[in-house]
PDB file of C-alpha atoms and ligand atoms in Angstrom:
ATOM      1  CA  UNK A  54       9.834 -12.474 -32.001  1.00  0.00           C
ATOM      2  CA  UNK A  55       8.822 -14.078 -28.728  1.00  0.00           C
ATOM      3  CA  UNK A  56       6.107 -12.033 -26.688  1.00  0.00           C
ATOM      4  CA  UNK A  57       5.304 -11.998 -23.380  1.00  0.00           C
ATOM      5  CA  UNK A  58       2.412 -13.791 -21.942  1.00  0.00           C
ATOM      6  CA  UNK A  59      -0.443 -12.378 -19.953  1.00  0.00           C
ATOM      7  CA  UNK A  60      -2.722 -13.202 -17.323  1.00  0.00           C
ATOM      8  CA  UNK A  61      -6.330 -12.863 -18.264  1.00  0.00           C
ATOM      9  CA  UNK A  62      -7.883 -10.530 -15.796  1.00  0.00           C
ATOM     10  CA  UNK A  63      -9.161  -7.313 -17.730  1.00  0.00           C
ATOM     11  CA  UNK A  64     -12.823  -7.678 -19.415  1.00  0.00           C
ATOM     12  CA  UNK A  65     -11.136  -6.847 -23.157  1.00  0.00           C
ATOM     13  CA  UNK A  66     -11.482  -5.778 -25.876  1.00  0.00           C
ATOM     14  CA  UNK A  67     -13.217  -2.437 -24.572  1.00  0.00           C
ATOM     15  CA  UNK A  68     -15.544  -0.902 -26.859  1.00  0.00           C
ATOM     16  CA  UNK A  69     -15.130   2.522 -28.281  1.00  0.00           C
ATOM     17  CA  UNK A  70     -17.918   5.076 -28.966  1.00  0.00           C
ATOM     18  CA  UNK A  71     -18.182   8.121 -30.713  1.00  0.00           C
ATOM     19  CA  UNK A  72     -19.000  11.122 -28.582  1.00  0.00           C
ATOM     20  CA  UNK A  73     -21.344  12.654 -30.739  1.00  0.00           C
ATOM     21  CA  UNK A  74     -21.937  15.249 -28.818  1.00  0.00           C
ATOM     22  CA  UNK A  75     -18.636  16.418 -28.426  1.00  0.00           C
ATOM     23  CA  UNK A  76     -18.004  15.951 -31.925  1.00  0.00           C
ATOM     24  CA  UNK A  77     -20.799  18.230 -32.669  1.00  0.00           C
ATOM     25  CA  UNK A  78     -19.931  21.113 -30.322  1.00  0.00           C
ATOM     26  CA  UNK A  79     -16.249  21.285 -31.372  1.00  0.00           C
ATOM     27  CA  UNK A  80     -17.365  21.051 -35.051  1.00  0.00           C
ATOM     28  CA  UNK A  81     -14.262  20.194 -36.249  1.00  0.00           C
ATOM     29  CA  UNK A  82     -12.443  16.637 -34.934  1.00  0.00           C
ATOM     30  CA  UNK A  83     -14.572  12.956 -35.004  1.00  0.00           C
ATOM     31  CA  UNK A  84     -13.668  12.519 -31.697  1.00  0.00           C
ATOM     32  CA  UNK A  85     -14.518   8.536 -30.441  1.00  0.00           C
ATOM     33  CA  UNK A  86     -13.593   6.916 -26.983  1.00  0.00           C
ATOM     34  CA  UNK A  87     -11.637   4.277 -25.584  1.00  0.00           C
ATOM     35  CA  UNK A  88     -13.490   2.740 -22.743  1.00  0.00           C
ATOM     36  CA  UNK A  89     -11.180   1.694 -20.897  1.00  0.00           C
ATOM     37  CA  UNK A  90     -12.847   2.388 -17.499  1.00  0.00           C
ATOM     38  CA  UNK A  91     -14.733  -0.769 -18.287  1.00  0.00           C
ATOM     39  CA  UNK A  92     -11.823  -3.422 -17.916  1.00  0.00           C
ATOM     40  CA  UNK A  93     -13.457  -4.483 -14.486  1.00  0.00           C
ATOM     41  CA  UNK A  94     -15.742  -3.213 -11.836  1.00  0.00           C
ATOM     42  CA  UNK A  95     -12.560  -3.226  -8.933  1.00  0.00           C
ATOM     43  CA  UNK A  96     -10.069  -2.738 -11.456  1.00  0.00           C
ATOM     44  CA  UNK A  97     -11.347  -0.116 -13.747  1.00  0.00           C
ATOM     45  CA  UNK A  98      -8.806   2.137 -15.615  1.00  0.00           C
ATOM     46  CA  UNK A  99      -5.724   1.342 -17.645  1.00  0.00           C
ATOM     47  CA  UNK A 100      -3.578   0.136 -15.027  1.00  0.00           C
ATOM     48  CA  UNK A 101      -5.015  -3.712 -15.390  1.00  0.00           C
ATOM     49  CA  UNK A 102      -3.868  -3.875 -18.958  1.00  0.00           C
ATOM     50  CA  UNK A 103      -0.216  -3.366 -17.875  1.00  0.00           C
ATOM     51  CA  UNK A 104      -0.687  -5.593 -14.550  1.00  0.00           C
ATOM     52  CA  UNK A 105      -1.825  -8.330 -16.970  1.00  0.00           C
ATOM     53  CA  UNK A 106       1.960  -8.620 -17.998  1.00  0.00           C
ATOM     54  CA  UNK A 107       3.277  -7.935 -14.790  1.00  0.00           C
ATOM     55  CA  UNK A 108       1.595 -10.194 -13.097  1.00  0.00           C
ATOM     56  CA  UNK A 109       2.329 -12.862 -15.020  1.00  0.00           C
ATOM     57  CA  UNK A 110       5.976 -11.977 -14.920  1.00  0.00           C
ATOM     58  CA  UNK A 111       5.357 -12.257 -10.816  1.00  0.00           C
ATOM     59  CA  UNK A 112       3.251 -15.568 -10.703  1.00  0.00           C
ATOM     60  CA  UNK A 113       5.846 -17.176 -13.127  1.00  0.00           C
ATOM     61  CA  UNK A 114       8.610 -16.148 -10.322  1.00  0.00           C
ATOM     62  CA  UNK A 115       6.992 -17.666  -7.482  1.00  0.00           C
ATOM     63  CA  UNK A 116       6.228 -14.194  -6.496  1.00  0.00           C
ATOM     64  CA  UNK A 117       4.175 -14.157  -3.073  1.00  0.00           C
ATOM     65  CA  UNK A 118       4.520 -10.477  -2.053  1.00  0.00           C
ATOM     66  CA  UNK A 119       3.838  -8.221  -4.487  1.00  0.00           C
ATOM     67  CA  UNK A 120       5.390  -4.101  -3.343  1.00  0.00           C
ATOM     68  CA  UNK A 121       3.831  -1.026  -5.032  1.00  0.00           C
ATOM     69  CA  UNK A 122       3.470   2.525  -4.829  1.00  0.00           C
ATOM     70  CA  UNK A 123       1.823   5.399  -5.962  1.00  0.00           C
ATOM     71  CA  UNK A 124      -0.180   8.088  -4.590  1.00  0.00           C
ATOM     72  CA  UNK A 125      -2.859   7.824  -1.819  1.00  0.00           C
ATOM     73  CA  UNK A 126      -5.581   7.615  -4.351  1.00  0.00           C
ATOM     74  CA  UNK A 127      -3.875   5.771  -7.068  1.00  0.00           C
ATOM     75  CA  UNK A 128      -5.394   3.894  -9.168  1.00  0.00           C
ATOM     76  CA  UNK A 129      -2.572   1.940 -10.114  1.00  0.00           C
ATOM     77  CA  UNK A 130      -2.531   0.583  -6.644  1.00  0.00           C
ATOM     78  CA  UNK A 131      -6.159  -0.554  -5.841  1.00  0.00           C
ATOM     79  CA  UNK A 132      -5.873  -2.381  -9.069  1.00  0.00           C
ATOM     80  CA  UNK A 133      -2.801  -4.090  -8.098  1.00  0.00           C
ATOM     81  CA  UNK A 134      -4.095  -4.688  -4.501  1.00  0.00           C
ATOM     82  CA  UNK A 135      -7.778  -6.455  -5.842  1.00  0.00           C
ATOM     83  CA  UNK A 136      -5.664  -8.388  -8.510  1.00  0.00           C
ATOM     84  CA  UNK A 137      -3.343  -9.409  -5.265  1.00  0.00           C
ATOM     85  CA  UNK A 138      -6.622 -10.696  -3.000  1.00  0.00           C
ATOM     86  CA  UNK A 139      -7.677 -13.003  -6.630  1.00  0.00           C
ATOM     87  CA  UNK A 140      -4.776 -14.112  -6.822  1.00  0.00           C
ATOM     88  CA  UNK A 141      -3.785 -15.184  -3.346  1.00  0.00           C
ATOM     89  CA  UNK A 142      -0.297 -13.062  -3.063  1.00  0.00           C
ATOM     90  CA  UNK A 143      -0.117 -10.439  -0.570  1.00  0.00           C
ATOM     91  CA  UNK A 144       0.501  -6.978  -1.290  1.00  0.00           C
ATOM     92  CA  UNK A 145       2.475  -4.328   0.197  1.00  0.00           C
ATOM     93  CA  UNK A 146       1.671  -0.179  -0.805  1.00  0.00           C
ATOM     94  CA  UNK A 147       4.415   2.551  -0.394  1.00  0.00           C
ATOM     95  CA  UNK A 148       1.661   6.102  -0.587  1.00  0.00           C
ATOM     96  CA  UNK A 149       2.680   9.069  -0.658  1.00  0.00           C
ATOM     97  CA  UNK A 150       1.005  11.234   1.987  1.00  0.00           C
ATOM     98  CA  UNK A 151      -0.006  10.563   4.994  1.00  0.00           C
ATOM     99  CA  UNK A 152      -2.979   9.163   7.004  1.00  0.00           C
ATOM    100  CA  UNK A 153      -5.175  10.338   5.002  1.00  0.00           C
ATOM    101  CA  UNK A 154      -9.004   9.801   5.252  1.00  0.00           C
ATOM    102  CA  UNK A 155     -10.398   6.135   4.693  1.00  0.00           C
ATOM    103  CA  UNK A 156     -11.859   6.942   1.370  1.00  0.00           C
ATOM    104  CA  UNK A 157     -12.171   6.347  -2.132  1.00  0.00           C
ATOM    105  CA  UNK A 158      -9.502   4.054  -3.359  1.00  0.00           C
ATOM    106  CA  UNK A 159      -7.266   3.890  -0.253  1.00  0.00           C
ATOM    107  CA  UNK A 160     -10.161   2.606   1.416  1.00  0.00           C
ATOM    108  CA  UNK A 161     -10.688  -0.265  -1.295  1.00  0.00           C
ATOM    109  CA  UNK A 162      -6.833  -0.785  -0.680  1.00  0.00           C
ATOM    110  CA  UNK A 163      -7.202  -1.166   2.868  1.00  0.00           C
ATOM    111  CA  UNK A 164     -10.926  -3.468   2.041  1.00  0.00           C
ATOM    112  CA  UNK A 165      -8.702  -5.775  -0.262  1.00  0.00           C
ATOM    113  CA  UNK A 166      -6.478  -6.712   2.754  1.00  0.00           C
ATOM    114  CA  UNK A 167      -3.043  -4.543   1.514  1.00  0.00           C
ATOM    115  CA  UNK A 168      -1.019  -3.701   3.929  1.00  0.00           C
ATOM    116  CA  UNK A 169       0.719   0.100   3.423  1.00  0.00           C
ATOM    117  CA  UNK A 170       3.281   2.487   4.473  1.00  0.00           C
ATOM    118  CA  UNK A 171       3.314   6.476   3.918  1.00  0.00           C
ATOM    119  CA  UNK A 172       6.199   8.373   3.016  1.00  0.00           C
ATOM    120  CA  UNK A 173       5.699  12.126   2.113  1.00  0.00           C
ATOM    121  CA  UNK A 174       5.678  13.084  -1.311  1.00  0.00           C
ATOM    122  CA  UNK A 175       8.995  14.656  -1.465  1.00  0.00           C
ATOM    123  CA  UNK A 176      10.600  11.195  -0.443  1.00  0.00           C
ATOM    124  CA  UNK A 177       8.469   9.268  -3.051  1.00  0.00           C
ATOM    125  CA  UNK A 178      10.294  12.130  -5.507  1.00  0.00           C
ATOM    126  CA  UNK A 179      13.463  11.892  -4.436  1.00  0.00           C
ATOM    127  CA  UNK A 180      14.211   8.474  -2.651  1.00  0.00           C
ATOM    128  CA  UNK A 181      11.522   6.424  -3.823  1.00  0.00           C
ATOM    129  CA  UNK A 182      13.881   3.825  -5.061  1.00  0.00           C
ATOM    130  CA  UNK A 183      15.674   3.470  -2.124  1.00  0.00           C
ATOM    131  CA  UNK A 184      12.539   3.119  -0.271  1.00  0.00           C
ATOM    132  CA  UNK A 185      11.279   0.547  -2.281  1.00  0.00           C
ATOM    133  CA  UNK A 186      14.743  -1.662  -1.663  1.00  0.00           C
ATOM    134  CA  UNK A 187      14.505  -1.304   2.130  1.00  0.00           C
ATOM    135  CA  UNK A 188      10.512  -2.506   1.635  1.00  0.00           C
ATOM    136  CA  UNK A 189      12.001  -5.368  -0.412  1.00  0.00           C
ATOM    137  CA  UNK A 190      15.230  -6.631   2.254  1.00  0.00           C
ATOM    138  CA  UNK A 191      12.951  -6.357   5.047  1.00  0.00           C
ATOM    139  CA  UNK A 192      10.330  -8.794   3.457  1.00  0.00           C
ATOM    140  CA  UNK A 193      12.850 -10.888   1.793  1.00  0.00           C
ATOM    141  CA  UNK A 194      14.391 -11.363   5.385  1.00  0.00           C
ATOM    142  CA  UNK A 195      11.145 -12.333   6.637  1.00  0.00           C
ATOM    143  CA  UNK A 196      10.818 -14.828   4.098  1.00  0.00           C
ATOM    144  CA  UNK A 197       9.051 -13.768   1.433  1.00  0.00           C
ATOM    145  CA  UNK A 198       9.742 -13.731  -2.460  1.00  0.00           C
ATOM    146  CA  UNK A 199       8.609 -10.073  -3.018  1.00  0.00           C
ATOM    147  CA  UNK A 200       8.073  -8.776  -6.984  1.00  0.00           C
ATOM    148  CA  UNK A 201       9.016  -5.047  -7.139  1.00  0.00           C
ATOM    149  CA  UNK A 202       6.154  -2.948  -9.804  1.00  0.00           C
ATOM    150  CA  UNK A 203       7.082   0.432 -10.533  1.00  0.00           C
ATOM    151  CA  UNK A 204       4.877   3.495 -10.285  1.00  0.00           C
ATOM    152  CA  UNK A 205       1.605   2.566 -12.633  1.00  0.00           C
ATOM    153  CA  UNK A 206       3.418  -0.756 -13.583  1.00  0.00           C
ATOM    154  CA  UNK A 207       5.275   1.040 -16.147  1.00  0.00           C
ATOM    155  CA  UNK A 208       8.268  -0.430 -17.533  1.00  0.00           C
ATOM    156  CA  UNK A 209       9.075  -2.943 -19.990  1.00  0.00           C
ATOM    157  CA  UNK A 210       6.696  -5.170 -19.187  1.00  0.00           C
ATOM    158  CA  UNK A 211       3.596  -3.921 -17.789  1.00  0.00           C
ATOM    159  CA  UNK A 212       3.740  -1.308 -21.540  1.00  0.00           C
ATOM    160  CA  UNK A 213       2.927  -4.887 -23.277  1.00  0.00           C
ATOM    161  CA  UNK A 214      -0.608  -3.834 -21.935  1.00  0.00           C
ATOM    162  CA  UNK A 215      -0.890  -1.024 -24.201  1.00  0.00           C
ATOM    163  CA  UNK A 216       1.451  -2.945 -26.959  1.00  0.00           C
ATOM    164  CA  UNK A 217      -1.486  -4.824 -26.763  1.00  0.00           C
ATOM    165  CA  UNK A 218      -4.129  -2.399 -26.704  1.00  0.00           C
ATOM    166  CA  UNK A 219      -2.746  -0.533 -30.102  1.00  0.00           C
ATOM    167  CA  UNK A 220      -3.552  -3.961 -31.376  1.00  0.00           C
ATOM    168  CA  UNK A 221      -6.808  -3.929 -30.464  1.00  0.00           C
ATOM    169  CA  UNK A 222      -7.904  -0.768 -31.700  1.00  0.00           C
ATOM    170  CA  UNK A 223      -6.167  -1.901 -35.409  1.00  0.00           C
ATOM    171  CA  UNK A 224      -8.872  -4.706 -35.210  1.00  0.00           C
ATOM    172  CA  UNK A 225     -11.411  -2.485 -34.022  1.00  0.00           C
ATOM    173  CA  UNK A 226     -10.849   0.160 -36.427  1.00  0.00           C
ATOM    174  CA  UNK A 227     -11.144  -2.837 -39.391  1.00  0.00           C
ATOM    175  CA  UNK A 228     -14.104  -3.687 -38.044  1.00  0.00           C
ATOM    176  CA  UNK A 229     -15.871  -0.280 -37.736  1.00  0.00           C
ATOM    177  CA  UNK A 230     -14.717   0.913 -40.886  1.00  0.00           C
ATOM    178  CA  UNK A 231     -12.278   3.737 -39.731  1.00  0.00           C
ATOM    179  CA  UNK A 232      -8.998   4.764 -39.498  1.00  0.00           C
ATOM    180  CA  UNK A 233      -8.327   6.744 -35.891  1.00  0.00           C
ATOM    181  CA  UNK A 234      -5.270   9.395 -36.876  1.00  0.00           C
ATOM    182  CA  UNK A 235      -4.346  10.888 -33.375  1.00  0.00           C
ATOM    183  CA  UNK A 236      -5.006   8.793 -30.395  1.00  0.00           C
ATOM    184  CA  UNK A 237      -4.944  11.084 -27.018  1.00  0.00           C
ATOM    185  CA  UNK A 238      -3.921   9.868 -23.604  1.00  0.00           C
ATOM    186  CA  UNK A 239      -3.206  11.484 -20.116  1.00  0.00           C
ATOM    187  CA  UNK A 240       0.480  10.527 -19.449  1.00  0.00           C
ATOM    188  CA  UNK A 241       1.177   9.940 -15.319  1.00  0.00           C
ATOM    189  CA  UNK A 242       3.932   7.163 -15.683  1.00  0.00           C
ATOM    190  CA  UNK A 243       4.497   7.005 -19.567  1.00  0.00           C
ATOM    191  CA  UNK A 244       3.716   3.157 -20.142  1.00  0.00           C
ATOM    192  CA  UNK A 245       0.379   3.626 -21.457  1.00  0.00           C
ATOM    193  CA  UNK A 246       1.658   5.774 -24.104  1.00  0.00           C
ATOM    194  CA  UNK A 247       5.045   3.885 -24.420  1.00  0.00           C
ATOM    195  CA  UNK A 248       2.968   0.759 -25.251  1.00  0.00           C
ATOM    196  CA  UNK A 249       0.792   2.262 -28.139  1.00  0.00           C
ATOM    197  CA  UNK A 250       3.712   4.147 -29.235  1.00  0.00           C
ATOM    198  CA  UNK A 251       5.910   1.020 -29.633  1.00  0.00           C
ATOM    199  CA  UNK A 252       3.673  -0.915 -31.587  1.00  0.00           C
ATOM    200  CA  UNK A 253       2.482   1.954 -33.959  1.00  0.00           C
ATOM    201  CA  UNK A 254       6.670   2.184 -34.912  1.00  0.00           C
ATOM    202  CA  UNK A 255       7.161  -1.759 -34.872  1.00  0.00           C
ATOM    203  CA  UNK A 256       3.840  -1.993 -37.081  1.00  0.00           C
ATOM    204  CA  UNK A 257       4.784   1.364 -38.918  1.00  0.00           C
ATOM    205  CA  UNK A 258       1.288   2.462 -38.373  1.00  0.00           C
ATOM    206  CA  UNK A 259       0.556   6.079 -39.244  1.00  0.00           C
ATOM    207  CA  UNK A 260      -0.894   7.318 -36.318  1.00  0.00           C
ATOM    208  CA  UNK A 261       0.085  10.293 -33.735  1.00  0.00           C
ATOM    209  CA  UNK A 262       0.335   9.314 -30.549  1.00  0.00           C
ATOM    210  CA  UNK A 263      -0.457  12.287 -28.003  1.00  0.00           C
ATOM    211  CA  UNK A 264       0.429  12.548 -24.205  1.00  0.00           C
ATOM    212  CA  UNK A 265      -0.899  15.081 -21.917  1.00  0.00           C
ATOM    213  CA  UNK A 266       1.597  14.796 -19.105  1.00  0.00           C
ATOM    214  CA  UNK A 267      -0.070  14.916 -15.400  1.00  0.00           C
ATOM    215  CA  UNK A 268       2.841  15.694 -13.628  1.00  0.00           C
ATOM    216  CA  UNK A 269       6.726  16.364 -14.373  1.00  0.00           C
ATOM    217  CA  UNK A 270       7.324  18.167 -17.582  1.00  0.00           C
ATOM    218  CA  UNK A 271       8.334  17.255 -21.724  1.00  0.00           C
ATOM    219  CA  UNK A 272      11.503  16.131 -21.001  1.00  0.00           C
ATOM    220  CA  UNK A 273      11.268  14.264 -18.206  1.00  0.00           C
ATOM    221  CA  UNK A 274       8.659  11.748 -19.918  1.00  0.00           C
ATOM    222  CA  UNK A 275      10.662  11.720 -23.280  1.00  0.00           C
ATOM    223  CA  UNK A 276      13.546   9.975 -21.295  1.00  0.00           C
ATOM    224  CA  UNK A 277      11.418   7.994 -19.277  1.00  0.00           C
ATOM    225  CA  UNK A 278       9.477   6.553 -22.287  1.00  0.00           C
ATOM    226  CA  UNK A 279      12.443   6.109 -23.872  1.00  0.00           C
ATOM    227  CA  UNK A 280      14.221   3.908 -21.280  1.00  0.00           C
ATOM    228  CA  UNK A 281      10.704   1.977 -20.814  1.00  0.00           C
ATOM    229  CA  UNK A 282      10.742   1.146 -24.317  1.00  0.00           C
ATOM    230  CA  UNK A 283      14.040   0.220 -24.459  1.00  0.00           C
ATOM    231  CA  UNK A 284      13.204  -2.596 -21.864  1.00  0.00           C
ATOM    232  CA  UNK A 285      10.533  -3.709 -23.513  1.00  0.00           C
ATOM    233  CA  UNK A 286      12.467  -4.215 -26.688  1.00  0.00           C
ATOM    234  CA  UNK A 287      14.367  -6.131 -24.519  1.00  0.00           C
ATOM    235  CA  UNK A 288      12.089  -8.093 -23.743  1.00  0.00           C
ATOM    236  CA  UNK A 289      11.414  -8.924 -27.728  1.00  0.00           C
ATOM    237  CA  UNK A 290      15.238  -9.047 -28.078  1.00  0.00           C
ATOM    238  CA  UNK A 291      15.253  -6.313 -30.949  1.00  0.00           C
ATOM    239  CA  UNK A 292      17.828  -4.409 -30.042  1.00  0.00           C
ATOM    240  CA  UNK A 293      17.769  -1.489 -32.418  1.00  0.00           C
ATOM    241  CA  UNK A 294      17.609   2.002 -31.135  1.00  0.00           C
ATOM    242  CA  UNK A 295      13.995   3.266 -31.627  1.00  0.00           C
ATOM    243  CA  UNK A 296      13.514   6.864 -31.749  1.00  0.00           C
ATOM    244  CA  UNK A 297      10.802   8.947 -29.587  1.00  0.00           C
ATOM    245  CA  UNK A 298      11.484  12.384 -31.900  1.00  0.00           C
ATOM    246  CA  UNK A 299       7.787  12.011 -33.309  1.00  0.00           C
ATOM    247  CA  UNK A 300       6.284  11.118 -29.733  1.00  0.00           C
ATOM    248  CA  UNK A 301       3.872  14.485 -29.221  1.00  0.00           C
ATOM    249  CA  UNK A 302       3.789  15.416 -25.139  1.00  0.00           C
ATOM    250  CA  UNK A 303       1.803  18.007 -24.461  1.00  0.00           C
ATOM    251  CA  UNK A 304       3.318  19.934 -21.957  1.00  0.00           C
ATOM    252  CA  UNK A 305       1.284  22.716 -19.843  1.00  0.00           C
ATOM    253  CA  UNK A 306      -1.486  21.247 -18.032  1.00  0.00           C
ATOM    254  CA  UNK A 307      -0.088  20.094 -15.016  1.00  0.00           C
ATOM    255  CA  UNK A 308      -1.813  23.154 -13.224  1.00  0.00           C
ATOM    256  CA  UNK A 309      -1.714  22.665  -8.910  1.00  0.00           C
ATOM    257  CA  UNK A 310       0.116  19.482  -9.508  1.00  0.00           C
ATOM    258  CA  UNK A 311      -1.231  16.041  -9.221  1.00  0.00           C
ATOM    259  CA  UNK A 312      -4.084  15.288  -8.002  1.00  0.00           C
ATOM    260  CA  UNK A 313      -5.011  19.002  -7.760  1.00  0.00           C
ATOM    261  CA  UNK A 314      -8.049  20.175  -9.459  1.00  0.00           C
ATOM    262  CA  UNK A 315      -8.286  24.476  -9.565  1.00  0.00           C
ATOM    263  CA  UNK A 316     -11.517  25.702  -9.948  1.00  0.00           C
ATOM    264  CA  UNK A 317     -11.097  26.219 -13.511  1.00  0.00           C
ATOM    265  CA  UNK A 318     -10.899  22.357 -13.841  1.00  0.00           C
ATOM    266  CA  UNK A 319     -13.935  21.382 -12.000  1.00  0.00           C
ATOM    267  CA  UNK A 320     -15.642  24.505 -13.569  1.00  0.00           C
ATOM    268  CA  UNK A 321     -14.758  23.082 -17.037  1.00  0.00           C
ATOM    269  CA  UNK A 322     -16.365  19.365 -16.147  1.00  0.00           C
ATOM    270  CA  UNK A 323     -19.455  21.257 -14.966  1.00  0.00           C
ATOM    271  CA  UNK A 324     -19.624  23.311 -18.103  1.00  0.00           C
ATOM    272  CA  UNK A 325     -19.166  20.239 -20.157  1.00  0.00           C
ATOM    273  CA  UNK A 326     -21.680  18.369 -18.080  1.00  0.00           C
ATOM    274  CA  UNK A 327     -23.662  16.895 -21.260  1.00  0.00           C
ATOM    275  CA  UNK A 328     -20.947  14.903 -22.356  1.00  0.00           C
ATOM    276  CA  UNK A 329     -19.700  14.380 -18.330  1.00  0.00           C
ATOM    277  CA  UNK A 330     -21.104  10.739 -19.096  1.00  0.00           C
ATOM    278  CA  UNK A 331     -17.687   9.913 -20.913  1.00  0.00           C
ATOM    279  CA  UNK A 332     -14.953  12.622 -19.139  1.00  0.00           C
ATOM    280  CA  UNK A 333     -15.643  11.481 -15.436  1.00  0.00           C
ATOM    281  CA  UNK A 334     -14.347   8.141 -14.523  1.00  0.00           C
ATOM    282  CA  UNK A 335     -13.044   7.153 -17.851  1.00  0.00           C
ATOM    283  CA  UNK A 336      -9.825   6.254 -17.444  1.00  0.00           C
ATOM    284  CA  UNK A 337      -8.711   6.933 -21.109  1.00  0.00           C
ATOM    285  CA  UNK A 338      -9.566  10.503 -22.953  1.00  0.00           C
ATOM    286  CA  UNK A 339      -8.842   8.884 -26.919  1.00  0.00           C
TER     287      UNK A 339
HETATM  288  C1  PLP B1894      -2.513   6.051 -14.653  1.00  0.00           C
HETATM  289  C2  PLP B1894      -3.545   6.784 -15.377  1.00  0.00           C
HETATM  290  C3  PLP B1894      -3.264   7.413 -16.608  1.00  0.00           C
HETATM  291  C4  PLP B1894      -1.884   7.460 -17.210  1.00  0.00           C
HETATM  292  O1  PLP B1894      -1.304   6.239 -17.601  1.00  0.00           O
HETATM  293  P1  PLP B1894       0.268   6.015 -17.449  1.00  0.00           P
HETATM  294  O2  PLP B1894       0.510   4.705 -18.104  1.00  0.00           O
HETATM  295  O3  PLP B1894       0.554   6.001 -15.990  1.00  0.00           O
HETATM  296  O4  PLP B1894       0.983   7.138 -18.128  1.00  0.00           O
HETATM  297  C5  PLP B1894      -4.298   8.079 -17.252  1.00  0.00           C
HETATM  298  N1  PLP B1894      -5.541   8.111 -16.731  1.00  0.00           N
HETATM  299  C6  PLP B1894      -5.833   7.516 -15.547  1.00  0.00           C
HETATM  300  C7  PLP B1894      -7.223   7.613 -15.021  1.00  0.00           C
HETATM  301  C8  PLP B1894      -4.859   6.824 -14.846  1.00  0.00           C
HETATM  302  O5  PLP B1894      -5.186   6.217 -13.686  1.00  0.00           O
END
């Protein structure tokens, strides 16, 4: 089975920690953490584990554009943008929204030397793709060689980051003398899951995988996992059909919508404010 190969530019493995606390209060579940918000200082989050394949995939091309999108805030694409400035290849953002303050992550974006584009969100729903190929003629007529990643570099490659990452926890777990049985996620763009997902069947590990879906509903992600896993097998040129029937989305929680936090939500982080050391920031909720 060949395997991809990956540019080194996450701080990995992550460590994991138990939340005592948390534990304690809920008196039931062991609950431990992922920390994956501590893969890099400008790239913190999970989206640098599935860049590491993508990237490579790009540099390997001769890319020297690189064309992204996500949301204004997305931290798919200040990853992708710092990764861009390290590596010398420019980067192009397609946000949904429009002009929006010079803040948070747009304004490391904008610090990092990306240049952007807006298109409302209902475009980036419905005609994203078609956006994304006019991006891509109009700098392949200017004379670059542009490398398309989707939406929180989720497809068949960039889900070799979590691939990975399953792997990674199997060590850690030898190590520290435990066996994890559910391992939690948000879902946003399904590779994160799809990753640790693939290699728990491929490894026939006995683990449930849970997604809490952000956005969209249960069926929407149970395709879109499916095709992104599908691509990755590709990619490992297995090509029998691997079933996402034991795959557990948890549907319900999208609330407002993306990005959105009611009251409730923010009331429910200030409630929980002992253990707000591991829920605000972290990029991964194990
Ligand atoms: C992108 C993201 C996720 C979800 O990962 P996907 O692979 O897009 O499903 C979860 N948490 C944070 C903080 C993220 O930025």
């Amino acid at each position: 089975m060949k395997f991809p190969e990956r540019l080194k530019l996450a701080n990995l493995p992550t460590p994991i920690q138990k939340m005592e606390r948390l534990s304690h209060e809920l008196g039931g579940p062991q609950i431990y953490i992922k920390r994956d918000d501590y893969t890099g200082i400008e790239v913190s989050g999970n989206k640098i584990r599935k860049l590491e394949y993508a990237l490579k995939e790009a540099v390997d091309l001769g890319a020297d554009m690189l064309i992204t999108c996500g949301g204004i805030q997305s931290n798919h694409c200040r990853a992708t943008a710092a990764m861009g400035a390290k590596l010398g290849i420019k980067v192009h953002l397609i946000l949904a929204g429009d002009s929006p303050e010079l803040q948070g992550n747009f304004l490391l974006d904008e610090l990092f030397g990306a240049s952007y584009q807006f298109i409302t969100p209902e475009a980036y729903g419905s005609q994203l793709n078609l956006v994304i190929k006019k991006v891509y003629e109009k700098l392949y007529s200017d004379g670059y060689k542009p490398y398309v990643i989707p939406t929180g570099a989720s497809n068949g490659i960039g889900t070799f980051g979590y691939y990975r990452c399953m792997k990674e926890i199997v060590k850690q777990e030898e190590k520290m003398g435990i066996q994890f049985d559910s391992i939690v996620t948000a879902l946003g763009s399904g590779g994160t899951v799809g990753g640790l997902f693939l290699y728990a069947k491929l490894n026939g590990l006995r683990k449930n995988i849970y997604g809490i879906n952000i956005s969209a509903d249960e069926s929407y992600f149970r395709q879109r996992i499916s095709e992104i896993i599908k691509e990755s097998m590709e990619y490992l040129s297995i090509n029998h059909k691997l079933s996402c029937d034991d795959l557990n989305i948890i549907d319900g929680y999208v609330g407002d919508g993306y990005a959105l936090s009611r009251s409730y939500e923010i009331d429910f982080i200030k409630k929980n404010r002992c253990f707000r050391r591991y829920c605000i920031g972290s990029s991964l909720y194990w």
